N, CA, C and O atoms as a CHARMM CRD file, in Angstrom:
* protein
*
  244
    1    1 MET  N    -47.80800   6.52500 -39.21600 PROA 1      0.00000
    2    1 MET  CA   -48.06000   7.55700 -38.31100 PROA 1      0.00000
    3    1 MET  C    -49.00500   8.58300 -38.79600 PROA 1      0.00000
    4    1 MET  O    -48.98700   8.93400 -39.97600 PROA 1      0.00000
    5    2 ALA  N    -49.76500   9.03900 -38.00300 PROA 2      0.00000
    6    2 ALA  CA   -50.19200  10.23800 -38.00600 PROA 2      0.00000
    7    2 ALA  C    -50.35300  11.39400 -36.98700 PROA 2      0.00000
    8    2 ALA  O    -51.09200  11.24600 -36.01400 PROA 2      0.00000
    9    3 TYR  N    -49.59200  12.67500 -37.22300 PROA 3      0.00000
   10    3 TYR  CA   -49.32900  13.41200 -36.33200 PROA 3      0.00000
   11    3 TYR  C    -50.38400  14.51800 -36.40800 PROA 3      0.00000
   12    3 TYR  O    -50.92700  14.81500 -37.47200 PROA 3      0.00000
   13    4 THR  N    -50.68800  15.18600 -35.11300 PROA 4      0.00000
   14    4 THR  CA   -52.30000  15.90600 -35.24800 PROA 4      0.00000
   15    4 THR  C    -51.95600  16.93700 -34.14400 PROA 4      0.00000
   16    4 THR  O    -51.83600  16.79300 -32.92700 PROA 4      0.00000
   17    5 VAL  N    -51.78100  18.52700 -35.31700 PROA 5      0.00000
   18    5 VAL  CA   -51.36500  19.62400 -34.66600 PROA 5      0.00000
   19    5 VAL  C    -52.43300  20.38200 -34.28500 PROA 5      0.00000
   20    5 VAL  O    -53.37400  20.40700 -35.07900 PROA 5      0.00000
   21    6 ILE  N    -52.58000  21.32700 -32.75100 PROA 6      0.00000
   22    6 ILE  CA   -53.60400  21.30600 -32.27600 PROA 6      0.00000
   23    6 ILE  C    -53.66900  22.61100 -31.95100 PROA 6      0.00000
   24    6 ILE  O    -52.65800  22.81200 -31.27700 PROA 6      0.00000
   25    7 TRP  N    -54.31000  23.66400 -32.04900 PROA 7      0.00000
   26    7 TRP  CA   -54.34600  25.09500 -31.79200 PROA 7      0.00000
   27    7 TRP  C    -55.05800  25.60100 -30.70500 PROA 7      0.00000
   28    7 TRP  O    -56.25700  25.43700 -30.93200 PROA 7      0.00000
   29    8 TYR  N    -54.91800  26.00100 -29.90500 PROA 8      0.00000
   30    8 TYR  CA   -55.49600  26.18900 -28.40500 PROA 8      0.00000
   31    8 TYR  C    -55.82400  27.86800 -28.59100 PROA 8      0.00000
   32    8 TYR  O    -55.12300  28.72600 -29.12700 PROA 8      0.00000
   33    9 GLY  N    -56.80800  27.95800 -28.11000 PROA 9      0.00000
   34    9 GLY  CA   -57.11300  29.52400 -27.92400 PROA 9      0.00000
   35    9 GLY  C    -57.41400  29.22500 -26.55500 PROA 9      0.00000
   36    9 GLY  O    -57.52800  28.14600 -25.97300 PROA 9      0.00000
   37   10 ARG  N    -57.56600  30.96300 -25.98300 PROA 10     0.00000
   38   10 ARG  CA   -58.06800  31.09900 -24.34400 PROA 10     0.00000
   39   10 ARG  C    -59.52600  30.15600 -24.09300 PROA 10     0.00000
   40   10 ARG  O    -59.67000  29.74500 -22.94200 PROA 10     0.00000
   41   11 GLN  N    -60.29200  29.89900 -24.80700 PROA 11     0.00000
   42   11 GLN  CA   -61.05300  29.01500 -24.54400 PROA 11     0.00000
   43   11 GLN  C    -61.44400  27.78200 -24.65400 PROA 11     0.00000
   44   11 GLN  O    -62.57500  27.29800 -24.59000 PROA 11     0.00000
   45   12 GLY  N    -59.90600  27.06500 -24.91300 PROA 12     0.00000
   46   12 GLY  CA   -59.91100  25.56400 -25.71300 PROA 12     0.00000
   47   12 GLY  C    -59.30700  25.58300 -27.13900 PROA 12     0.00000
   48   12 GLY  O    -58.73300  26.52700 -27.68200 PROA 12     0.00000
   49   13 ILE  N    -59.57300  24.24100 -27.67800 PROA 13     0.00000
   50   13 ILE  CA   -59.08300  24.10100 -28.85700 PROA 13     0.00000
   51   13 ILE  C    -59.76700  24.79700 -29.60800 PROA 13     0.00000
   52   13 ILE  O    -60.88800  25.15700 -29.24600 PROA 13     0.00000
   53   14 VAL  N    -59.06200  25.27900 -31.27900 PROA 14     0.00000
   54   14 VAL  CA   -59.52400  25.92600 -31.79200 PROA 14     0.00000
   55   14 VAL  C    -59.88900  25.23600 -33.16800 PROA 14     0.00000
   56   14 VAL  O    -60.94500  25.32100 -33.79400 PROA 14     0.00000
   57   15 ASP  N    -58.61000  24.45200 -33.50900 PROA 15     0.00000
   58   15 ASP  CA   -58.74400  23.90300 -34.61500 PROA 15     0.00000
   59   15 ASP  C    -57.70900  22.75300 -34.71900 PROA 15     0.00000
   60   15 ASP  O    -56.65700  23.04200 -34.15000 PROA 15     0.00000
   61   16 LYS  N    -57.72400  21.69700 -35.21300 PROA 16     0.00000
   62   16 LYS  CA   -56.99600  20.38900 -35.35200 PROA 16     0.00000
   63   16 LYS  C    -56.67800  19.92200 -36.86600 PROA 16     0.00000
   64   16 LYS  O    -57.54700  19.62300 -37.68500 PROA 16     0.00000
   65   17 VAL  N    -55.28600  19.91000 -37.10000 PROA 17     0.00000
   66   17 VAL  CA   -54.96800  19.46300 -38.58400 PROA 17     0.00000
   67   17 VAL  C    -54.09400  18.36500 -38.37800 PROA 17     0.00000
   68   17 VAL  O    -53.32600  18.43500 -37.41800 PROA 17     0.00000
   69   18 THR  N    -54.06700  17.01600 -39.36200 PROA 18     0.00000
   70   18 THR  CA   -53.58800  16.17300 -39.27900 PROA 18     0.00000
   71   18 THR  C    -52.40400  15.69100 -40.63400 PROA 18     0.00000
   72   18 THR  O    -52.50300  15.70500 -41.86100 PROA 18     0.00000
   73   19 PHE  N    -51.67700  15.42300 -40.00100 PROA 19     0.00000
   74   19 PHE  CA   -50.34500  15.13200 -41.05200 PROA 19     0.00000
   75   19 PHE  C    -49.69300  13.81200 -41.11700 PROA 19     0.00000
   76   19 PHE  O    -50.04600  13.09200 -40.18300 PROA 19     0.00000
   77   20 ASP  N    -49.03000  13.38500 -41.75800 PROA 20     0.00000
   78   20 ASP  CA   -48.46200  12.03200 -42.15800 PROA 20     0.00000
   79   20 ASP  C    -47.45100  12.11200 -41.40100 PROA 20     0.00000
   80   20 ASP  O    -47.23800  11.32600 -40.47800 PROA 20     0.00000
   81   21 ALA  N    -46.71800  13.07100 -41.71300 PROA 21     0.00000
   82   21 ALA  CA   -44.94700  13.10900 -40.85800 PROA 21     0.00000
   83   21 ALA  C    -45.39200  14.15800 -39.80400 PROA 21     0.00000
   84   21 ALA  O    -46.32400  14.95100 -39.66900 PROA 21     0.00000
   85   22 GLU  N    -43.76200  13.61100 -38.80200 PROA 22     0.00000
   86   22 GLU  CA   -43.54200  14.56900 -37.52400 PROA 22     0.00000
   87   22 GLU  C    -42.92700  15.86400 -38.15300 PROA 22     0.00000
   88   22 GLU  O    -43.11900  16.98800 -37.68700 PROA 22     0.00000
   89   23 LYS  N    -42.25300  15.62300 -39.13600 PROA 23     0.00000
   90   23 LYS  CA   -41.69900  16.94200 -39.33600 PROA 23     0.00000
   91   23 LYS  C    -42.09900  18.17300 -40.30800 PROA 23     0.00000
   92   23 LYS  O    -41.68000  19.31800 -40.48100 PROA 23     0.00000
   93   24 VAL  N    -43.04900  17.42000 -40.81700 PROA 24     0.00000
   94   24 VAL  CA   -43.87100  18.21300 -41.54100 PROA 24     0.00000
   95   24 VAL  C    -44.96900  19.12900 -40.81500 PROA 24     0.00000
   96   24 VAL  O    -45.17100  20.33500 -40.95500 PROA 24     0.00000
   97   25 ALA  N    -45.57700  18.24800 -40.04600 PROA 25     0.00000
   98   25 ALA  CA   -46.81200  18.74600 -38.65900 PROA 25     0.00000
   99   25 ALA  C    -45.80600  19.90000 -38.20500 PROA 25     0.00000
  100   25 ALA  O    -46.15700  21.06300 -38.40400 PROA 25     0.00000
  101   26 LYS  N    -44.30200  19.58300 -37.47400 PROA 26     0.00000
  102   26 LYS  CA   -43.90800  20.55300 -36.37500 PROA 26     0.00000
  103   26 LYS  C    -43.81800  22.21400 -37.68900 PROA 26     0.00000
  104   26 LYS  O    -44.22500  23.37400 -37.63700 PROA 26     0.00000
  105   27 ASP  N    -43.19800  21.53100 -38.50600 PROA 27     0.00000
  106   27 ASP  CA   -42.97300  22.85200 -39.41200 PROA 27     0.00000
  107   27 ASP  C    -44.34800  23.94900 -39.63900 PROA 27     0.00000
  108   27 ASP  O    -44.35800  25.17100 -39.48500 PROA 27     0.00000
  109   28 TYR  N    -45.41400  23.08300 -40.03400 PROA 28     0.00000
  110   28 TYR  CA   -46.27600  24.22300 -40.01900 PROA 28     0.00000
  111   28 TYR  C    -46.91600  24.86700 -38.88100 PROA 28     0.00000
  112   28 TYR  O    -47.70400  25.81300 -38.87600 PROA 28     0.00000
  113   29 ALA  N    -46.30900  24.00400 -37.65600 PROA 29     0.00000
  114   29 ALA  CA   -46.98000  24.68600 -36.28100 PROA 29     0.00000
  115   29 ALA  C    -46.20300  25.72600 -36.07500 PROA 29     0.00000
  116   29 ALA  O    -46.73200  26.73300 -35.60500 PROA 29     0.00000
  117   30 ILE  N    -44.72400  25.73400 -36.38300 PROA 30     0.00000
  118   30 ILE  CA   -43.91300  26.85600 -36.26500 PROA 30     0.00000
  119   30 ILE  C    -44.01400  27.66200 -37.08200 PROA 30     0.00000
  120   30 ILE  O    -43.91100  28.82500 -36.69200 PROA 30     0.00000
  121   31 SER  N    -44.28000  27.39600 -38.70800 PROA 31     0.00000
  122   31 SER  CA   -44.31800  28.84700 -39.33000 PROA 31     0.00000
  123   31 SER  C    -45.49900  29.44000 -39.33800 PROA 31     0.00000
  124   31 SER  O    -45.53700  30.57200 -39.81900 PROA 31     0.00000
  125   32 MET  N    -46.96800  28.73000 -38.72300 PROA 32     0.00000
  126   32 MET  CA   -48.19600  29.17500 -39.04800 PROA 32     0.00000
  127   32 MET  C    -48.49200  30.09100 -37.09500 PROA 32     0.00000
  128   32 MET  O    -49.32800  30.93100 -36.75900 PROA 32     0.00000
  129   33 PHE  N    -47.77000  29.64300 -36.56200 PROA 33     0.00000
  130   33 PHE  CA   -48.01500  30.54800 -35.08300 PROA 33     0.00000
  131   33 PHE  C    -48.65500  31.83200 -35.00200 PROA 33     0.00000
  132   33 PHE  O    -49.81700  32.12600 -34.71900 PROA 33     0.00000
  133   34 GLN  N    -47.18800  32.87200 -35.45400 PROA 34     0.00000
  134   34 GLN  CA   -47.63000  33.97700 -35.44500 PROA 34     0.00000
  135   34 GLN  C    -49.02300  34.42600 -36.28200 PROA 34     0.00000
  136   34 GLN  O    -49.86300  35.22100 -35.86100 PROA 34     0.00000
  137   35 THR  N    -49.05900  33.68100 -37.63700 PROA 35     0.00000
  138   35 THR  CA   -50.30400  34.51200 -38.05700 PROA 35     0.00000
  139   35 THR  C    -51.32200  33.95700 -37.35600 PROA 35     0.00000
  140   35 THR  O    -52.22700  34.78200 -37.23500 PROA 35     0.00000
  141   36 ARG  N    -51.68000  32.46900 -36.61800 PROA 36     0.00000
  142   36 ARG  CA   -52.87200  32.24300 -36.32400 PROA 36     0.00000
  143   36 ARG  C    -52.84800  32.70800 -35.03300 PROA 36     0.00000
  144   36 ARG  O    -53.89200  32.48700 -34.42000 PROA 36     0.00000
  145   37 LYS  N    -51.92600  33.32200 -34.38300 PROA 37     0.00000
  146   37 LYS  CA   -52.21500  33.79200 -33.12600 PROA 37     0.00000
  147   37 LYS  C    -52.59600  35.40700 -33.23700 PROA 37     0.00000
  148   37 LYS  O    -53.07600  35.94800 -32.24100 PROA 37     0.00000
  149   38 GLY  N    -52.44100  35.96300 -34.11800 PROA 38     0.00000
  150   38 GLY  CA   -53.06800  37.44000 -34.70700 PROA 38     0.00000
  151   38 GLY  C    -54.31300  37.28400 -35.11600 PROA 38     0.00000
  152   38 GLY  O    -55.20000  38.07100 -34.78400 PROA 38     0.00000
  153   39 ASP  N    -54.55900  36.02500 -36.05100 PROA 39     0.00000
  154   39 ASP  CA   -55.87500  36.36300 -36.86100 PROA 39     0.00000
  155   39 ASP  C    -56.90600  35.47000 -35.88100 PROA 39     0.00000
  156   39 ASP  O    -58.09100  35.75800 -36.04900 PROA 39     0.00000
  157   40 ASP  N    -56.61500  34.35400 -34.81200 PROA 40     0.00000
  158   40 ASP  CA   -57.42400  33.54200 -34.30700 PROA 40     0.00000
  159   40 ASP  C    -57.48800  33.40600 -33.02600 PROA 40     0.00000
  160   40 ASP  O    -58.17600  32.66400 -32.32500 PROA 40     0.00000
  161   41 GLY  N    -56.39600  34.50200 -32.68000 PROA 41     0.00000
  162   41 GLY  CA   -56.66900  34.34600 -30.88800 PROA 41     0.00000
  163   41 GLY  C    -55.64900  33.56300 -30.27600 PROA 41     0.00000
  164   41 GLY  O    -55.45500  33.56100 -29.06000 PROA 41     0.00000
  165   42 ILE  N    -54.83500  32.73500 -31.30400 PROA 42     0.00000
  166   42 ILE  CA   -53.99300  31.05000 -30.63100 PROA 42     0.00000
  167   42 ILE  C    -53.25400  31.53700 -29.61400 PROA 42     0.00000
  168   42 ILE  O    -52.66500  32.61100 -29.73600 PROA 42     0.00000
  169   43 VAL  N    -53.20600  30.92300 -28.67100 PROA 43     0.00000
  170   43 VAL  CA   -51.78500  31.26600 -27.55800 PROA 43     0.00000
  171   43 VAL  C    -51.06100  30.07300 -27.21800 PROA 43     0.00000
  172   43 VAL  O    -50.00900  30.05900 -26.57900 PROA 43     0.00000
  173   44 SER  N    -51.82700  28.81200 -27.78900 PROA 44     0.00000
  174   44 SER  CA   -50.36900  27.81000 -28.24800 PROA 44     0.00000
  175   44 SER  C    -50.68700  26.61500 -28.88600 PROA 44     0.00000
  176   44 SER  O    -51.78600  26.09400 -28.69500 PROA 44     0.00000
  177   45 VAL  N    -49.87600  26.13500 -29.60200 PROA 45     0.00000
  178   45 VAL  CA   -49.78900  24.55500 -30.47000 PROA 45     0.00000
  179   45 VAL  C    -49.11300  23.33200 -30.05900 PROA 45     0.00000
  180   45 VAL  O    -48.04300  23.24500 -29.45700 PROA 45     0.00000
  181   46 GLU  N    -49.79200  22.50700 -30.41800 PROA 46     0.00000
  182   46 GLU  CA   -49.16900  21.04700 -29.93600 PROA 46     0.00000
  183   46 GLU  C    -49.07700  20.15000 -31.19100 PROA 46     0.00000
  184   46 GLU  O    -49.83200  20.31700 -32.14900 PROA 46     0.00000
  185   47 VAL  N    -48.23600  19.30400 -31.15500 PROA 47     0.00000
  186   47 VAL  CA   -48.43500  18.39900 -32.26100 PROA 47     0.00000
  187   47 VAL  C    -48.25000  17.02200 -31.46000 PROA 47     0.00000
  188   47 VAL  O    -47.16500  16.83400 -30.91000 PROA 47     0.00000
  189   48 ARG  N    -49.12100  16.18000 -31.38100 PROA 48     0.00000
  190   48 ARG  CA   -49.66800  14.93600 -31.02500 PROA 48     0.00000
  191   48 ARG  C    -49.17800  13.55900 -31.81200 PROA 48     0.00000
  192   48 ARG  O    -48.98600  13.93400 -32.96900 PROA 48     0.00000
  193   49 LYS  N    -48.91200  12.26900 -31.73600 PROA 49     0.00000
  194   49 LYS  CA   -48.71100  11.40100 -32.22100 PROA 49     0.00000
  195   49 LYS  C    -50.26100  10.48700 -31.56400 PROA 49     0.00000
  196   49 LYS  O    -50.80400  10.46200 -30.46000 PROA 49     0.00000
  197   50 ASP  N    -50.60600   9.69600 -33.14700 PROA 50     0.00000
  198   50 ASP  CA   -51.72900   8.82100 -32.50700 PROA 50     0.00000
  199   50 ASP  C    -52.08500   8.70700 -31.03100 PROA 50     0.00000
  200   50 ASP  O    -53.06600   9.10700 -30.40300 PROA 50     0.00000
  201   51 ASP  N    -51.14300   8.13100 -30.71800 PROA 51     0.00000
  202   51 ASP  CA   -50.90600   7.69900 -29.14200 PROA 51     0.00000
  203   51 ASP  C    -51.34000   8.63200 -28.22900 PROA 51     0.00000
  204   51 ASP  O    -51.76900   8.43300 -27.09200 PROA 51     0.00000
  205   52 GLY  N    -51.23100   9.40400 -28.67100 PROA 52     0.00000
  206   52 GLY  CA   -51.62100  11.14100 -27.40700 PROA 52     0.00000
  207   52 GLY  C    -50.43400  11.41400 -27.26200 PROA 52     0.00000
  208   52 GLY  O    -50.40800  12.50100 -26.68500 PROA 52     0.00000
  209   53 ALA  N    -49.17700  10.97700 -27.49500 PROA 53     0.00000
  210   53 ALA  CA   -47.98600  11.69500 -26.69500 PROA 53     0.00000
  211   53 ALA  C    -47.65700  13.00500 -27.67500 PROA 53     0.00000
  212   53 ALA  O    -47.63300  12.93900 -28.90400 PROA 53     0.00000
  213   54 VAL  N    -47.37200  14.38600 -26.77500 PROA 54     0.00000
  214   54 VAL  CA   -46.91900  14.94000 -27.65900 PROA 54     0.00000
  215   54 VAL  C    -45.52900  15.29700 -27.68200 PROA 54     0.00000
  216   54 VAL  O    -44.68700  15.25200 -26.78500 PROA 54     0.00000
  217   55 VAL  N    -45.44900  15.66400 -28.88800 PROA 55     0.00000
  218   55 VAL  CA   -43.94000  15.54000 -29.34400 PROA 55     0.00000
  219   55 VAL  C    -42.94000  16.92000 -29.93300 PROA 55     0.00000
  220   55 VAL  O    -41.79400  16.99100 -30.37700 PROA 55     0.00000
  221   56 PHE  N    -44.16000  18.04300 -29.64500 PROA 56     0.00000
  222   56 PHE  CA   -44.06700  19.25700 -29.55100 PROA 56     0.00000
  223   56 PHE  C    -44.73200  20.08000 -28.89600 PROA 56     0.00000
  224   56 PHE  O    -45.88400  19.71300 -28.66600 PROA 56     0.00000
  225   57 SER  N    -44.43300  21.08100 -28.49900 PROA 57     0.00000
  226   57 SER  CA   -45.32900  22.31800 -28.09400 PROA 57     0.00000
  227   57 SER  C    -44.96300  23.78600 -28.16000 PROA 57     0.00000
  228   57 SER  O    -43.81200  24.16700 -27.94500 PROA 57     0.00000
  229   58 HSD  N    -45.69300  24.38400 -28.38200 PROA 58     0.00000
  230   58 HSD  CA   -44.85800  26.27700 -28.44000 PROA 58     0.00000
  231   58 HSD  C    -46.43100  26.71700 -27.98400 PROA 58     0.00000
  232   58 HSD  O    -47.51600  26.29500 -28.38200 PROA 58     0.00000
  233   59 ALA  N    -46.02400  27.92500 -26.80500 PROA 59     0.00000
  234   59 ALA  CA   -47.13500  29.05000 -26.16900 PROA 59     0.00000
  235   59 ALA  C    -46.46400  30.40600 -26.21400 PROA 59     0.00000
  236   59 ALA  O    -45.23500  30.44700 -26.17800 PROA 59     0.00000
  237   60 GLU  N    -47.10200  31.40500 -26.28200 PROA 60     0.00000
  238   60 GLU  CA   -46.90700  32.90600 -26.18000 PROA 60     0.00000
  239   60 GLU  C    -47.71000  33.29300 -25.34100 PROA 60     0.00000
  240   60 GLU  O    -48.74800  32.63500 -25.27100 PROA 60     0.00000
  241   61 ASN  N    -47.59000  34.20800 -24.61700 PROA 61     0.00000
  242   61 ASN  CA   -48.35900  35.16400 -24.25400 PROA 61     0.00000
  243   61 ASN  C    -49.22700  35.88600 -24.91000 PROA 61     0.00000
  244   61 ASN  O    -49.86100  36.76700 -24.32900 PROA 61     0.00000
């Protein structure tokens, strides 16, 4: 099953990255959030399964 990390900015989706494992996708989202927030203006991130179900989300003001 594939897991997609979706990065959101104030105007909507900024980027999507696909991973084969949930743990790898979550670890990537957590570890990169502060960097992407500063560099790309990211305000939130989600990890979704193939069926669209959200398995992880994080947001900051």
